[in-house]
Amino acid sequence: MKHLTFLLAILFTFGTLPLKADSHQPRKKVGLVLSGGGAKGMAHIGAIKIIEEAGIPIDYVVGTSMGSIIGGLYAIGYTPEQMDSMVRKQDWGFLLSDQILRKDMNMLEREADEKYVISVPFSKSAIQDLTGGLIKGQNISNLFSELTLGYHDSLNFNKLPIPFACVAENIVKGEEYVFHEGVLSTAMRASMAIPGVFTPVRLDSMVLVDGGVVNNYPVNVAKQMGADVIIGVDVQSELRTANELENAGAILGQLIDLMGQDNYLKNLKETDVHIKVNVKGYSAASFSKNAVDSLIQRGIVAAEAQTDALMKLKKKIGLPENYQPTRKHTYQPVEWIMIKNIHFKGLDDKDTEWVMKRCGLEENTFNSIQRIEGATSIILANTSYSNISYNLLQNEDGTYDLNYTLNKKNESRINIGVRFDSEEIASLLINARTTLKSKLPAYVSASIRLGKRYGAQLAYGIDTSPLSTLSLSYQYSYNDIDYNRLGKRSFTTTFDYHKAEISYYNVWLRNFRFGVGSKYELYDYGRFLHNIGNEGFEVNKEYFFSYFANLHYETYDKAYFPSKGVKFHGSYSLNTDNFIDYKDETPFSIVSGSFEGVVPITSRFAMIPSVSGRLIFGKNIPFSKMNVMGGDTMEQYLPDQLAFTGTNQVELMNNTLMIGGMKFRQRIGNSHYLTLAGNYALSSGKIKNILNEESMFGCSLGYGMDSMFGPLEASFNYTNHSKKVGFYINLGYKF
């Protein structure tokens, strides 16, 4: 009996003690919430590194804006190290713009792009896009598509390696919209569409903008998904004082923060570990390399400051201190894939055929992701198309179908170019261009040039194929030109120049432009003012009916201050006064050409050799077609002028003209340049006498800078004929 009583006492005692937790009892679920903040969101990467090192498993990821991008990548298996490497190597200035890489443009597109400072649409559809946001976001969308390969199909985000959600706002109804499914890249792009900056994402009947407007710290979404505890990484700036609201960006940021302030405070109370990153000194636009590096480090520092809180949370969810979770999936970027089928939504069969040839895409072939991205850029660079997107859907056999969606562009634009230089002082170029709806794509372009040399141009073009144009044009210009001879001003003339042209241009090869045509030219001279001692002569009118062919090849990485590439231009013209002969004799011919190449010696220093020439064959060569040279660029003053460093005047030369030159250019910082240049010219009446007649040497020392208004250049120059040091300065693109 005593033994029974003792046993019962023992059982009663131990029965009242807490039992050891069942090793199979489910632990608490952890939600990781990443706030929006633009570039400040780079800090999320550093914070995630420390959270992983603490050994805390993440069961749900929820983000807004930049938080949705970092969170989405983390959810499909990107490691913090992979994301760190990825964000550091990006050209964020390019990604957060609608800029098209120069290498993806054909020659005609490059020439149009490198002439104007301002380009604004005036068609109804284009204005609607513009009012929706300054940036369409094509480049950042392409990046999202590249980074999320394998997740391009419409998905349930709960089935990702880590269940994911992100927040946007539907401005149709003024309410929060949470992405739990869909195309991952689309969800990320919608969540970061800052109102007025990026165009909204239109999805079904919704118009979606940055989720930061309504819920920039979406703890409640993570709770709804099933998270028991919350780790929040907060990169929002503190509300600004009156003195700090000094620009449009600061005011816009303050408005967005205020709109979501109530939700933010509620969500903050539901946070178990709040990692508040010190982002003072940085803004949503701080995407420089130094800023990205600093923000990632600040994320690490902020998370390390919460190490004790993280370890307490680890214990709270039922895990031992030394626990390290096993990564479910690590995303492996794909470099090459087999493309089985290629589809273009929005194009007919004819256009599809040339687009594939233009981009070099073929079905049933291996393609790199870079090649697919390049093809996307090439299509976008063509002025016929806009709003391009693509996805890659994997087939059961491991191959992929490449699907493009694009729209034909029918827009009208006004383009403005501005230039200041020490000769003209100021000049203005205004261009209006509109595409016409017709069986064959066509356009009308009208330009006015205001300045010392004023003029106008009207052109009508038909795209006989997507990369070939038949053009009709008329050009008028007024000119007031000083002509030098042997370094001294010989005479000054004024004249009206008229040109009517029909031409055919083909730009099938990206770096080539080939053209043929016929033109009528009229030089209507007004007055000649001769220096004392010069023999006077009168030239009233000269007109020509000419046939021409030209070829332009160029691979420069930049139009101005290139660091690599070559440029070649060659032309031939047969000149008559009646389509058959000239002054009842054989027509005279003109052959001209120029070559320039950039030879990089280091990443900052380059040698730039060049050679050019112009040869005239025939009799009775008219004054208007005689060889002239001067200025830093071809055709700076006259249609047939060759460039010659050292003088910014028109130097009259003989029928045969050859010029060789060399430049040495040193880049300082990112946008400053020092250039030492020299060239040597030989000229004679006949080729065989080229070494025995006229010669001229010129040199210059200059400073240049890439500015928001175009290139700024200032130089001192000298020629052995003038024996004077000149000074020239210009700001703006050449036109």
XYZ file of C-alpha atoms in Angstrom:
735
model
C 0.000 0.000 0.000
C 2.866 2.303 0.897
C 4.501 1.572 -2.459
C 1.252 2.303 -4.307
C 0.792 5.595 -2.454
C 4.416 6.599 -3.238
C 3.960 5.779 -6.916
C 0.762 7.783 -7.171
C 2.475 10.729 -5.491
C 5.286 10.628 -8.054
C 2.865 10.438 -10.969
C 0.833 13.349 -9.614
C 3.945 15.468 -9.132
C 5.335 14.956 -12.647
C 1.877 15.243 -14.135
C 1.664 18.804 -12.908
C 5.040 19.790 -14.504
C 5.156 21.326 -18.022
C 5.841 18.767 -20.701
C 8.711 19.144 -23.157
C 7.539 20.595 -26.475
C 6.842 18.059 -29.128
C 9.715 18.080 -31.571
C 7.171 17.790 -34.366
C 5.072 20.728 -33.221
C 4.910 23.355 -36.051
C 7.027 26.435 -35.383
C 5.754 29.971 -35.808
C 5.840 31.347 -39.347
C 8.095 34.332 -40.137
C 7.152 37.104 -42.529
C 9.802 39.420 -44.016
C 8.415 42.857 -44.925
C 10.462 45.196 -47.131
C 9.388 48.825 -47.428
C 9.561 51.046 -50.459
C 12.092 53.815 -50.803
C 13.554 53.839 -54.309
C 17.342 53.574 -54.275
C 17.277 53.455 -50.473
C 15.850 49.952 -50.883
C 19.371 48.716 -51.705
C 19.753 48.516 -47.932
C 17.350 45.535 -47.958
C 20.130 43.384 -49.427
C 22.481 44.104 -46.536
C 19.751 43.498 -43.958
C 18.792 40.148 -45.520
C 22.445 39.042 -45.288
C 22.398 39.502 -41.500
C 18.958 37.896 -41.095
C 20.236 34.817 -42.911
C 23.413 34.715 -40.803
C 21.213 34.783 -37.680
C 19.666 31.528 -38.901
C 16.075 32.749 -39.097
C 13.946 31.004 -41.735
C 11.740 33.203 -43.917
C 8.312 31.798 -44.731
C 6.743 34.794 -46.488
C 8.141 37.833 -48.280
C 6.087 40.972 -48.866
C 7.323 44.209 -50.399
C 6.373 47.551 -51.858
C 8.172 49.424 -54.649
C 11.914 48.674 -54.360
C 10.985 46.274 -51.588
C 8.894 44.332 -54.121
C 11.875 44.040 -56.482
C 14.336 42.824 -53.834
C 11.616 40.693 -52.243
C 10.508 39.146 -55.538
C 14.065 38.159 -56.440
C 14.652 36.745 -52.964
C 11.416 34.760 -53.216
C 12.537 32.940 -56.395
C 15.877 32.009 -54.916
C 18.340 34.854 -55.401
C 20.857 34.940 -52.574
C 21.859 38.232 -50.947
C 25.275 37.785 -52.572
C 23.730 37.388 -56.028
C 21.567 40.487 -55.552
C 24.546 42.463 -54.230
C 26.557 41.634 -57.353
C 23.592 42.311 -59.635
C 22.726 45.805 -58.349
C 26.347 46.953 -58.297
C 26.980 46.160 -61.969
C 23.850 47.857 -63.321
C 23.831 51.168 -65.177
C 20.947 52.640 -63.195
C 20.932 55.876 -65.139
C 20.195 53.889 -68.287
C 17.715 51.495 -66.620
C 15.635 54.314 -65.133
C 15.233 56.056 -68.469
C 13.799 55.403 -71.899
C 17.214 55.758 -73.470
C 18.031 53.412 -76.334
C 21.601 52.211 -76.684
C 23.314 53.849 -79.628
C 24.526 50.499 -80.923
C 20.912 49.355 -81.315
C 19.937 52.328 -83.517
C 20.333 52.413 -87.262
C 22.168 55.319 -88.863
C 19.100 57.450 -89.584
C 17.860 57.066 -86.008
C 21.257 58.040 -84.597
C 21.418 61.200 -86.701
C 17.944 62.248 -85.563
C 18.643 61.457 -81.913
C 21.915 63.409 -81.779
C 20.569 66.706 -83.000
C 17.903 67.736 -80.501
C 17.938 68.702 -76.821
C 14.168 68.449 -76.396
C 11.728 66.039 -78.007
C 8.065 66.104 -76.972
C 4.998 64.402 -78.473
C 1.945 66.264 -79.621
C -0.238 63.381 -80.823
C -3.150 62.479 -78.551
C -1.934 58.983 -77.652
C 1.616 60.112 -76.970
C 0.453 62.979 -74.758
C -1.620 60.509 -72.744
C 1.487 58.393 -72.196
C 3.502 61.458 -71.243
C 0.955 62.643 -68.698
C 0.960 59.198 -67.169
C 4.675 59.448 -66.396
C 7.915 60.890 -67.706
C 9.491 57.436 -68.085
C 7.832 54.494 -69.826
C 10.127 52.083 -67.999
C 11.035 49.928 -70.985
C 14.614 49.351 -69.848
C 13.785 48.425 -66.264
C 11.039 46.107 -67.533
C 13.568 44.363 -69.772
C 15.820 43.855 -66.745
C 12.958 42.337 -64.723
C 12.202 39.952 -67.587
C 15.851 38.893 -67.711
C 16.148 38.391 -63.947
C 12.936 36.370 -63.633
C 13.464 33.905 -66.482
C 11.558 30.753 -65.602
C 8.786 32.740 -63.938
C 7.339 34.502 -67.007
C 4.068 32.568 -67.030
C 1.087 33.622 -64.947
C 1.821 32.120 -61.529
C 0.397 31.650 -58.061
C 2.981 33.546 -55.992
C 2.258 31.264 -53.020
C 3.932 28.462 -54.984
C 7.241 30.295 -55.367
C 10.200 28.909 -53.365
C 9.195 31.498 -50.764
C 5.546 32.657 -50.937
C 5.516 36.277 -52.096
C 3.188 39.263 -52.419
C 3.654 42.890 -53.374
C 1.519 45.998 -53.175
C 0.356 48.475 -55.811
C -2.472 50.993 -55.913
C -5.337 50.854 -58.393
C -6.003 54.535 -59.072
C -9.257 53.739 -60.895
C -10.858 52.951 -57.537
C -8.266 54.536 -55.268
C -7.595 51.322 -53.384
C -4.782 48.959 -52.535
C -4.157 46.055 -54.874
C -2.085 43.113 -53.660
C -0.413 40.826 -56.193
C -0.706 37.201 -55.102
C -0.571 35.886 -58.647
C 0.215 36.916 -62.206
C 3.434 37.572 -64.095
C 6.158 38.293 -61.555
C 7.972 40.963 -63.601
C 4.674 42.796 -64.214
C 3.880 42.801 -60.507
C 7.312 44.223 -59.668
C 7.002 46.917 -62.361
C 3.522 47.956 -61.160
C 4.616 48.176 -57.532
C 7.420 50.644 -58.384
C 5.470 52.905 -60.800
C 5.961 56.201 -58.949
C 3.108 58.529 -60.008
C 4.253 61.180 -62.458
C 7.669 59.543 -62.864
C 6.884 56.127 -64.386
C 3.877 55.399 -66.561
C 1.282 53.265 -64.762
C 0.814 49.580 -65.518
C -2.539 48.847 -67.139
C -3.828 45.423 -66.179
C -7.359 44.343 -67.073
C -9.539 47.262 -65.939
C -6.970 48.563 -63.446
C -4.399 51.344 -63.687
C -1.666 50.494 -61.188
C 0.924 52.772 -59.589
C 3.505 52.564 -56.800
C 2.125 50.812 -53.731
C 3.986 53.274 -51.508
C 1.129 55.702 -52.038
C -1.229 53.514 -50.017
C 0.845 50.946 -48.080
C 4.598 51.388 -48.069
C 5.242 49.000 -45.173
C 2.751 46.160 -45.763
C 2.916 44.175 -42.510
C -0.837 43.544 -42.690
C -0.415 41.686 -46.000
C 2.181 39.347 -44.460
C -0.163 38.713 -41.532
C -3.003 37.873 -43.895
C -0.768 35.368 -45.706
C -0.194 33.489 -42.434
C 2.853 35.077 -40.802
C 2.889 34.778 -37.014
C 5.846 37.081 -36.455
C 7.187 39.944 -38.550
C 10.688 41.133 -39.351
C 10.414 44.512 -41.058
C 13.189 46.324 -42.916
C 12.249 49.986 -43.119
C 14.127 52.324 -45.485
C 11.676 55.214 -45.425
C 13.035 58.676 -44.724
C 11.738 60.650 -41.812
C 9.116 63.236 -42.695
C 10.860 66.354 -43.917
C 10.755 69.739 -42.235
C 9.612 72.884 -44.008
C 13.226 73.869 -44.744
C 13.911 70.479 -46.321
C 10.995 70.696 -48.786
C 13.010 72.698 -51.275
C 12.519 70.835 -54.558
C 9.883 68.905 -56.527
C 11.396 65.507 -55.652
C 11.305 66.212 -51.932
C 7.720 67.455 -52.114
C 6.570 64.417 -54.129
C 8.283 62.078 -51.669
C 6.656 63.843 -48.721
C 3.197 63.571 -50.297
C 3.646 59.820 -50.887
C 4.833 59.297 -47.306
C 1.896 61.276 -45.865
C -0.674 59.335 -47.904
C 0.414 56.076 -46.332
C 1.237 57.410 -42.862
C -1.817 55.944 -41.071
C -1.170 52.459 -42.489
C 2.503 52.768 -41.652
C 1.872 53.509 -37.970
C -0.627 50.633 -37.673
C 1.757 48.189 -39.342
C 4.643 49.363 -37.197
C 2.774 48.214 -34.060
C 2.474 44.702 -35.551
C 6.217 44.389 -36.164
C 8.223 42.069 -33.915
C 11.695 43.137 -35.091
C 11.906 46.556 -36.701
C 15.142 47.109 -38.665
C 15.167 50.844 -39.264
C 17.921 51.817 -41.685
C 19.595 55.201 -41.411
C 19.118 56.600 -44.919
C 19.914 60.221 -44.084
C 21.756 61.881 -46.938
C 20.204 59.657 -49.586
C 17.067 59.925 -51.683
C 14.959 57.635 -53.819
C 17.191 58.606 -56.758
C 20.582 57.832 -55.141
C 21.695 55.176 -57.620
C 25.368 56.107 -57.926
C 27.914 53.332 -57.321
C 29.082 54.924 -54.083
C 25.498 55.376 -52.875
C 24.553 51.765 -53.642
C 27.630 50.523 -51.778
C 26.929 52.754 -48.786
C 23.230 51.842 -48.590
C 23.921 48.095 -48.662
C 26.422 48.614 -45.821
C 23.909 50.672 -43.845
C 21.438 47.803 -44.182
C 24.058 45.496 -42.648
C 24.726 47.928 -39.782
C 21.009 48.402 -39.039
C 20.372 44.647 -38.969
C 23.441 43.943 -36.819
C 22.108 46.459 -34.291
C 19.051 44.192 -33.952
C 21.029 40.959 -33.466
C 19.762 40.446 -29.899
C 16.174 41.054 -30.994
C 16.618 38.574 -33.854
C 17.955 35.879 -31.488
C 15.042 36.441 -29.091
C 12.669 36.102 -32.040
C 14.419 32.888 -33.030
C 13.760 31.480 -29.563
C 10.179 32.773 -29.688
C 9.387 30.833 -32.855
C 10.764 27.688 -31.246
C 14.220 27.256 -32.746
C 17.538 26.573 -31.014
C 20.172 29.291 -31.080
C 22.488 27.354 -33.441
C 19.754 26.502 -35.962
C 20.528 27.250 -39.607
C 17.745 26.758 -42.179
C 18.404 24.877 -45.372
C 17.866 26.978 -48.487
C 14.955 25.546 -50.441
C 16.109 26.839 -53.822
C 18.936 28.935 -55.242
C 18.170 30.735 -58.472
C 20.578 29.874 -61.253
C 20.707 32.572 -63.956
C 20.341 31.087 -67.416
C 22.710 32.251 -70.163
C 21.648 30.132 -73.146
C 18.262 28.652 -73.974
C 16.750 26.780 -76.893
C 14.096 28.912 -78.618
C 11.556 26.615 -80.265
C 8.963 29.125 -81.487
C 8.912 32.915 -81.853
C 5.643 34.847 -81.922
C 5.016 38.563 -82.494
C 1.657 39.778 -81.264
C 0.573 42.907 -83.100
C 2.492 42.303 -86.355
C 1.422 40.863 -89.671
C 3.413 38.073 -91.346
C 5.402 40.461 -93.558
C 6.550 42.600 -90.655
C 7.293 39.508 -88.578
C 9.649 38.220 -91.266
C 11.762 41.371 -91.462
C 11.813 41.868 -87.680
C 13.295 38.397 -87.218
C 15.896 39.036 -89.924
C 16.698 42.469 -88.507
C 17.275 41.033 -85.040
C 19.030 37.892 -86.146
C 16.517 35.633 -84.358
C 15.795 32.106 -85.571
C 13.490 29.388 -84.331
C 14.906 26.057 -83.130
C 18.247 27.627 -82.230
C 20.127 28.379 -79.020
C 20.040 32.041 -78.033
C 21.633 33.940 -75.181
C 19.516 36.109 -72.906
C 21.733 39.042 -73.929
C 20.872 38.390 -77.576
C 17.156 38.371 -76.798
C 17.549 41.628 -74.859
C 19.498 43.072 -77.771
C 16.750 42.074 -80.194
C 14.214 43.817 -77.981
C 16.301 46.997 -78.020
C 16.750 46.839 -81.793
C 12.999 46.603 -82.328
C 12.404 49.456 -79.893
C 15.063 51.578 -81.590
C 13.185 51.370 -84.868
C 10.879 54.350 -85.053
C 7.977 52.186 -86.232
C 7.327 50.417 -82.925
C 6.688 51.159 -79.263
C 5.587 49.547 -75.984
C 7.482 46.306 -76.499
C 7.466 43.456 -74.003
C 8.429 39.810 -74.148
C 8.152 36.623 -72.153
C 9.776 33.221 -72.351
C 7.493 30.284 -71.603
C 9.092 26.913 -70.995
C 7.781 23.866 -72.828
C 7.637 20.335 -71.419
C 10.733 19.343 -73.412
C 12.816 22.114 -71.807
C 12.717 24.443 -74.807
C 11.186 27.909 -74.714
C 8.674 29.884 -76.741
C 9.629 33.556 -77.170
C 6.574 35.804 -77.270
C 6.784 39.502 -78.177
C 3.975 41.989 -77.783
C 4.397 45.303 -79.576
C 2.419 48.090 -81.125
C 3.052 50.144 -84.218
C 3.929 53.692 -83.390
C 1.803 56.472 -84.824
C 2.980 59.596 -83.162
C 3.855 63.176 -83.845
C 6.719 64.990 -82.145
C 8.221 68.432 -81.875
C 12.007 68.432 -81.613
C 14.144 71.376 -80.568
C 17.880 71.847 -80.950
C 19.828 74.754 -79.477
C 23.438 75.695 -80.179
C 25.742 78.485 -79.056
C 29.129 79.168 -80.612
C 31.584 82.013 -81.020
C 30.657 82.541 -84.679
C 26.873 82.378 -84.899
C 26.388 83.262 -81.230
C 23.074 81.428 -81.072
C 21.077 79.202 -83.397
C 17.820 77.341 -82.950
C 16.438 74.309 -84.795
C 12.729 73.497 -84.572
C 11.425 70.320 -86.168
C 7.938 68.855 -86.366
C 7.473 65.293 -87.558
C 4.337 63.216 -87.874
C 3.670 59.717 -89.138
C 0.836 59.181 -91.585
C -1.627 56.310 -91.578
C -1.400 54.661 -94.984
C -0.806 51.280 -96.596
C 2.905 51.987 -96.530
C 4.227 53.846 -93.453
C 4.936 57.456 -94.315
C 6.005 60.620 -92.571
C 6.088 64.384 -93.033
C 8.865 66.441 -91.480
C 9.256 70.236 -91.382
C 12.241 72.104 -89.918
C 13.163 75.746 -89.361
C 16.661 76.934 -88.527
C 17.074 80.349 -86.941
C 20.430 82.093 -86.645
C 23.043 83.856 -88.719
C 22.569 81.119 -91.331
C 18.836 80.593 -91.371
C 16.798 78.180 -93.423
C 13.981 75.645 -93.676
C 13.401 72.095 -94.853
C 10.327 70.091 -95.802
C 10.444 66.331 -96.345
C 8.020 63.540 -97.180
C 9.112 59.946 -96.826
C 7.651 56.522 -97.548
C 9.043 53.448 -95.824
C 9.090 51.061 -98.774
C 10.227 48.459 -96.247
C 10.866 48.805 -92.516
C 14.505 49.780 -93.117
C 14.275 51.484 -96.500
C 12.941 54.955 -97.192
C 12.027 56.801 -100.382
C 12.193 60.514 -99.652
C 11.217 63.760 -101.357
C 12.598 66.937 -99.833
C 13.146 70.641 -100.341
C 15.702 72.743 -98.474
C 16.396 76.472 -98.370
C 19.167 78.297 -96.530
C 20.645 81.775 -96.419
C 24.410 81.976 -96.078
C 26.874 84.730 -95.263
C 30.373 83.228 -95.678
C 33.907 84.557 -95.359
C 36.303 82.799 -97.732
C 39.996 82.647 -96.824
C 42.849 82.032 -99.193
C 46.283 81.083 -97.835
C 45.190 82.054 -94.350
C 43.847 85.529 -95.201
C 40.292 86.614 -95.911
C 39.870 86.918 -99.658
C 36.198 87.856 -99.952
C 32.789 87.620 -98.307
C 29.697 86.461 -100.124
C 26.015 86.054 -99.393
C 23.829 83.595 -101.237
C 20.533 81.730 -101.149
C 20.801 77.981 -101.438
C 17.926 75.837 -102.753
C 17.915 72.059 -102.997
C 15.192 69.673 -104.179
C 16.028 65.983 -103.800
C 14.587 62.553 -104.401
C 16.522 59.809 -102.671
C 16.396 56.238 -101.521
C 18.113 55.213 -98.292
C 18.650 51.734 -96.946
C 19.801 51.007 -93.397
C 19.397 47.224 -93.369
C 22.775 46.784 -91.690
C 22.734 48.582 -88.370
C 25.998 50.484 -88.772
C 25.584 51.206 -92.494
C 23.559 53.738 -94.406
C 23.513 53.562 -98.169
C 21.751 56.091 -100.337
C 21.245 56.966 -103.992
C 19.297 59.739 -105.623
C 19.098 62.806 -107.748
C 18.973 66.448 -106.736
C 18.583 69.954 -108.082
C 20.718 72.703 -106.520
C 20.578 76.463 -107.025
C 23.191 78.875 -105.647
C 21.787 82.394 -105.977
C 24.654 84.732 -105.084
C 23.884 88.183 -103.841
C 27.082 90.132 -103.323
C 30.817 89.655 -103.216
C 32.917 91.888 -101.011
C 36.588 91.681 -101.976
C 39.601 92.665 -99.957
C 41.720 95.438 -101.447
C 44.154 94.031 -103.932
C 42.056 91.000 -104.831
C 40.746 90.639 -108.330
C 36.978 91.022 -108.346
C 34.593 88.700 -110.105
C 30.857 88.229 -110.225
C 28.899 84.990 -109.799
C 25.170 85.454 -110.043
C 23.526 82.017 -110.182
C 24.771 78.469 -110.487
C 22.486 75.474 -110.760
C 23.014 71.739 -111.084
C 21.134 68.528 -111.783
C 23.138 65.823 -110.064
C 23.121 62.086 -109.498
C 24.686 60.823 -106.293
C 25.480 57.780 -104.178
C 26.835 57.742 -100.669
C 27.811 55.296 -97.965
C 28.134 55.931 -94.248
C 29.576 53.424 -91.797
C 30.000 54.106 -88.088
C 30.513 52.117 -84.883
C 31.186 54.875 -82.337
C 29.944 54.176 -78.826
C 29.128 57.898 -78.486
C 28.457 60.566 -81.061
C 30.640 63.061 -79.210
C 33.847 62.182 -77.362
C 33.741 58.486 -78.383
C 36.024 56.027 -76.589
C 35.999 53.356 -79.313
C 34.805 52.694 -82.847
C 35.388 53.916 -86.396
C 33.613 56.241 -88.805
C 33.714 56.272 -92.607
C 31.832 58.387 -95.131
C 32.173 58.167 -98.879
C 30.239 59.799 -101.719
C 30.193 60.187 -105.463
C 28.259 62.708 -107.544
C 27.883 63.311 -111.273
C 27.010 66.952 -111.883
C 25.195 68.392 -114.919
C 23.120 71.422 -115.777
C 20.554 69.501 -117.851
C 20.725 65.873 -116.610
C 23.127 65.007 -119.480
C 26.151 67.323 -119.635
C 27.554 70.503 -118.146
C 28.008 73.628 -120.269
C 27.760 71.432 -123.352
C 30.689 69.310 -122.207
C 31.209 66.150 -120.182
C 29.706 66.345 -116.676
C 32.184 66.862 -113.871
C 32.459 64.331 -111.041
C 33.255 64.677 -107.373
C 34.569 61.908 -105.131
C 34.933 62.540 -101.419
C 35.620 60.429 -98.381
C 36.688 60.528 -94.762
C 37.816 58.012 -92.176
C 38.357 58.359 -88.437
C 39.063 55.722 -85.815
C 39.389 55.784 -82.047
C 42.276 53.680 -80.736
C 41.963 53.282 -76.944
C 45.380 53.151 -75.265
C 43.978 53.029 -71.735
C 40.449 53.277 -70.343
C 40.860 57.071 -70.332
C 43.363 57.880 -73.064
C 42.866 57.422 -76.813
C 44.545 58.210 -80.128
C 42.265 59.272 -82.987
C 43.845 59.149 -86.449
C 41.920 60.468 -89.455
C 42.200 60.958 -93.185
C 39.881 62.743 -95.636
C 39.912 63.939 -99.187
C 37.885 65.443 -102.024
C 38.720 65.063 -105.710
C 37.090 66.981 -108.581
C 37.333 65.600 -112.121
C 36.292 67.562 -115.203
C 36.373 70.973 -116.842
C 34.702 74.300 -116.114
C 34.470 73.628 -112.379
C 32.032 76.185 -110.953
C 32.861 78.324 -107.944
C 30.173 76.751 -105.716
C 31.651 73.252 -106.120
C 35.285 74.143 -105.461
C 37.081 72.469 -102.577
C 36.876 74.162 -99.200
C 37.915 73.140 -95.708
C 37.743 74.426 -92.134
C 35.964 73.869 -88.838
C 35.887 70.750 -86.677
C 33.163 68.861 -88.542
C 32.238 68.000 -92.093
C 29.763 70.382 -93.747
C 29.928 72.809 -90.826
C 29.602 75.842 -93.118
C 29.003 74.546 -96.665
C 27.502 71.331 -98.109
C 30.845 70.087 -99.509
C 33.247 71.344 -96.831
C 35.906 69.098 -95.257
C 36.935 69.481 -91.618
C 40.318 71.001 -90.766
C 41.484 71.563 -87.202
C 43.155 74.920 -86.655
C 40.789 77.276 -88.419
C 37.116 78.023 -88.046
C 36.883 79.851 -91.333
C 36.296 78.549 -94.842
C 39.602 78.005 -96.593
C 39.400 77.833 -100.409
C 41.565 75.044 -101.904
C 42.382 73.502 -105.298
C 40.613 70.632 -107.102
C 42.543 67.924 -105.294
C 42.488 68.066 -101.500
C 43.895 65.507 -99.014
C 43.974 65.900 -95.227
C 45.585 63.732 -92.570
C 45.125 64.286 -88.859
C 45.728 62.967 -85.352
C 44.055 63.671 -82.017
C 45.133 62.720 -78.512
C 42.274 62.719 -76.007
C 42.394 62.283 -72.238
C 39.218 61.746 -70.226
C 39.148 63.341 -66.766
C 36.493 62.050 -64.390
C 33.329 60.861 -66.117
C 32.559 63.734 -68.465
C 35.577 66.005 -68.966
C 38.090 65.795 -71.813
C 41.364 67.354 -72.905
C 42.186 67.100 -76.607
C 45.376 67.909 -78.516
C 44.810 67.806 -82.288
C 46.827 68.437 -85.406
C 46.348 67.964 -89.148
C 48.120 68.531 -92.429
C 46.531 69.352 -95.799
C 47.859 68.951 -99.337
C 46.139 70.546 -102.333
C 46.793 70.894 -106.028
C 45.098 71.302 -109.388
C 45.894 67.678 -110.316
C 46.497 64.531 -108.296
C 49.974 63.986 -109.732
C 51.116 67.330 -108.312
C 49.691 66.776 -104.834
C 53.114 66.730 -103.149
C 54.474 69.765 -104.937
C 51.894 72.535 -104.575
C 49.957 73.830 -101.560
C 50.223 72.561 -97.976
C 48.775 73.741 -94.706
C 49.289 72.757 -91.071
C 46.811 73.331 -88.243
C 46.588 72.405 -84.563
C 44.403 72.988 -81.523
C 44.283 72.431 -77.782
C 40.824 72.079 -76.332
C 38.635 71.220 -73.381
C 35.342 69.366 -73.707
C 32.517 68.279 -71.447
C 29.358 66.212 -71.755
C 26.546 68.429 -70.536
C 22.779 68.115 -70.337
C 22.556 70.598 -73.238
C 24.959 68.682 -75.439
C 28.742 68.823 -75.788
C 30.616 71.866 -74.505
C 33.876 72.511 -76.372
C 36.425 75.301 -76.107
C 39.728 75.364 -77.986
C 42.691 77.480 -78.986
C 43.757 76.894 -82.595
C 46.562 77.860 -84.966
C 47.522 77.462 -88.647
C 50.852 78.121 -90.327
C 49.086 80.249 -92.958
C 47.324 82.658 -90.631
C 50.107 82.601 -88.020
C 47.494 83.654 -85.466
C 46.036 81.947 -82.415
C 42.266 81.733 -82.592
C 39.678 80.790 -80.004
C 36.468 78.870 -80.553
C 33.758 77.791 -78.134
C 30.467 75.979 -78.676
C 27.692 74.437 -76.618
C 25.092 72.097 -78.069
C 24.654 69.490 -80.764
C 25.689 70.234 -84.319
C 22.959 70.845 -86.882
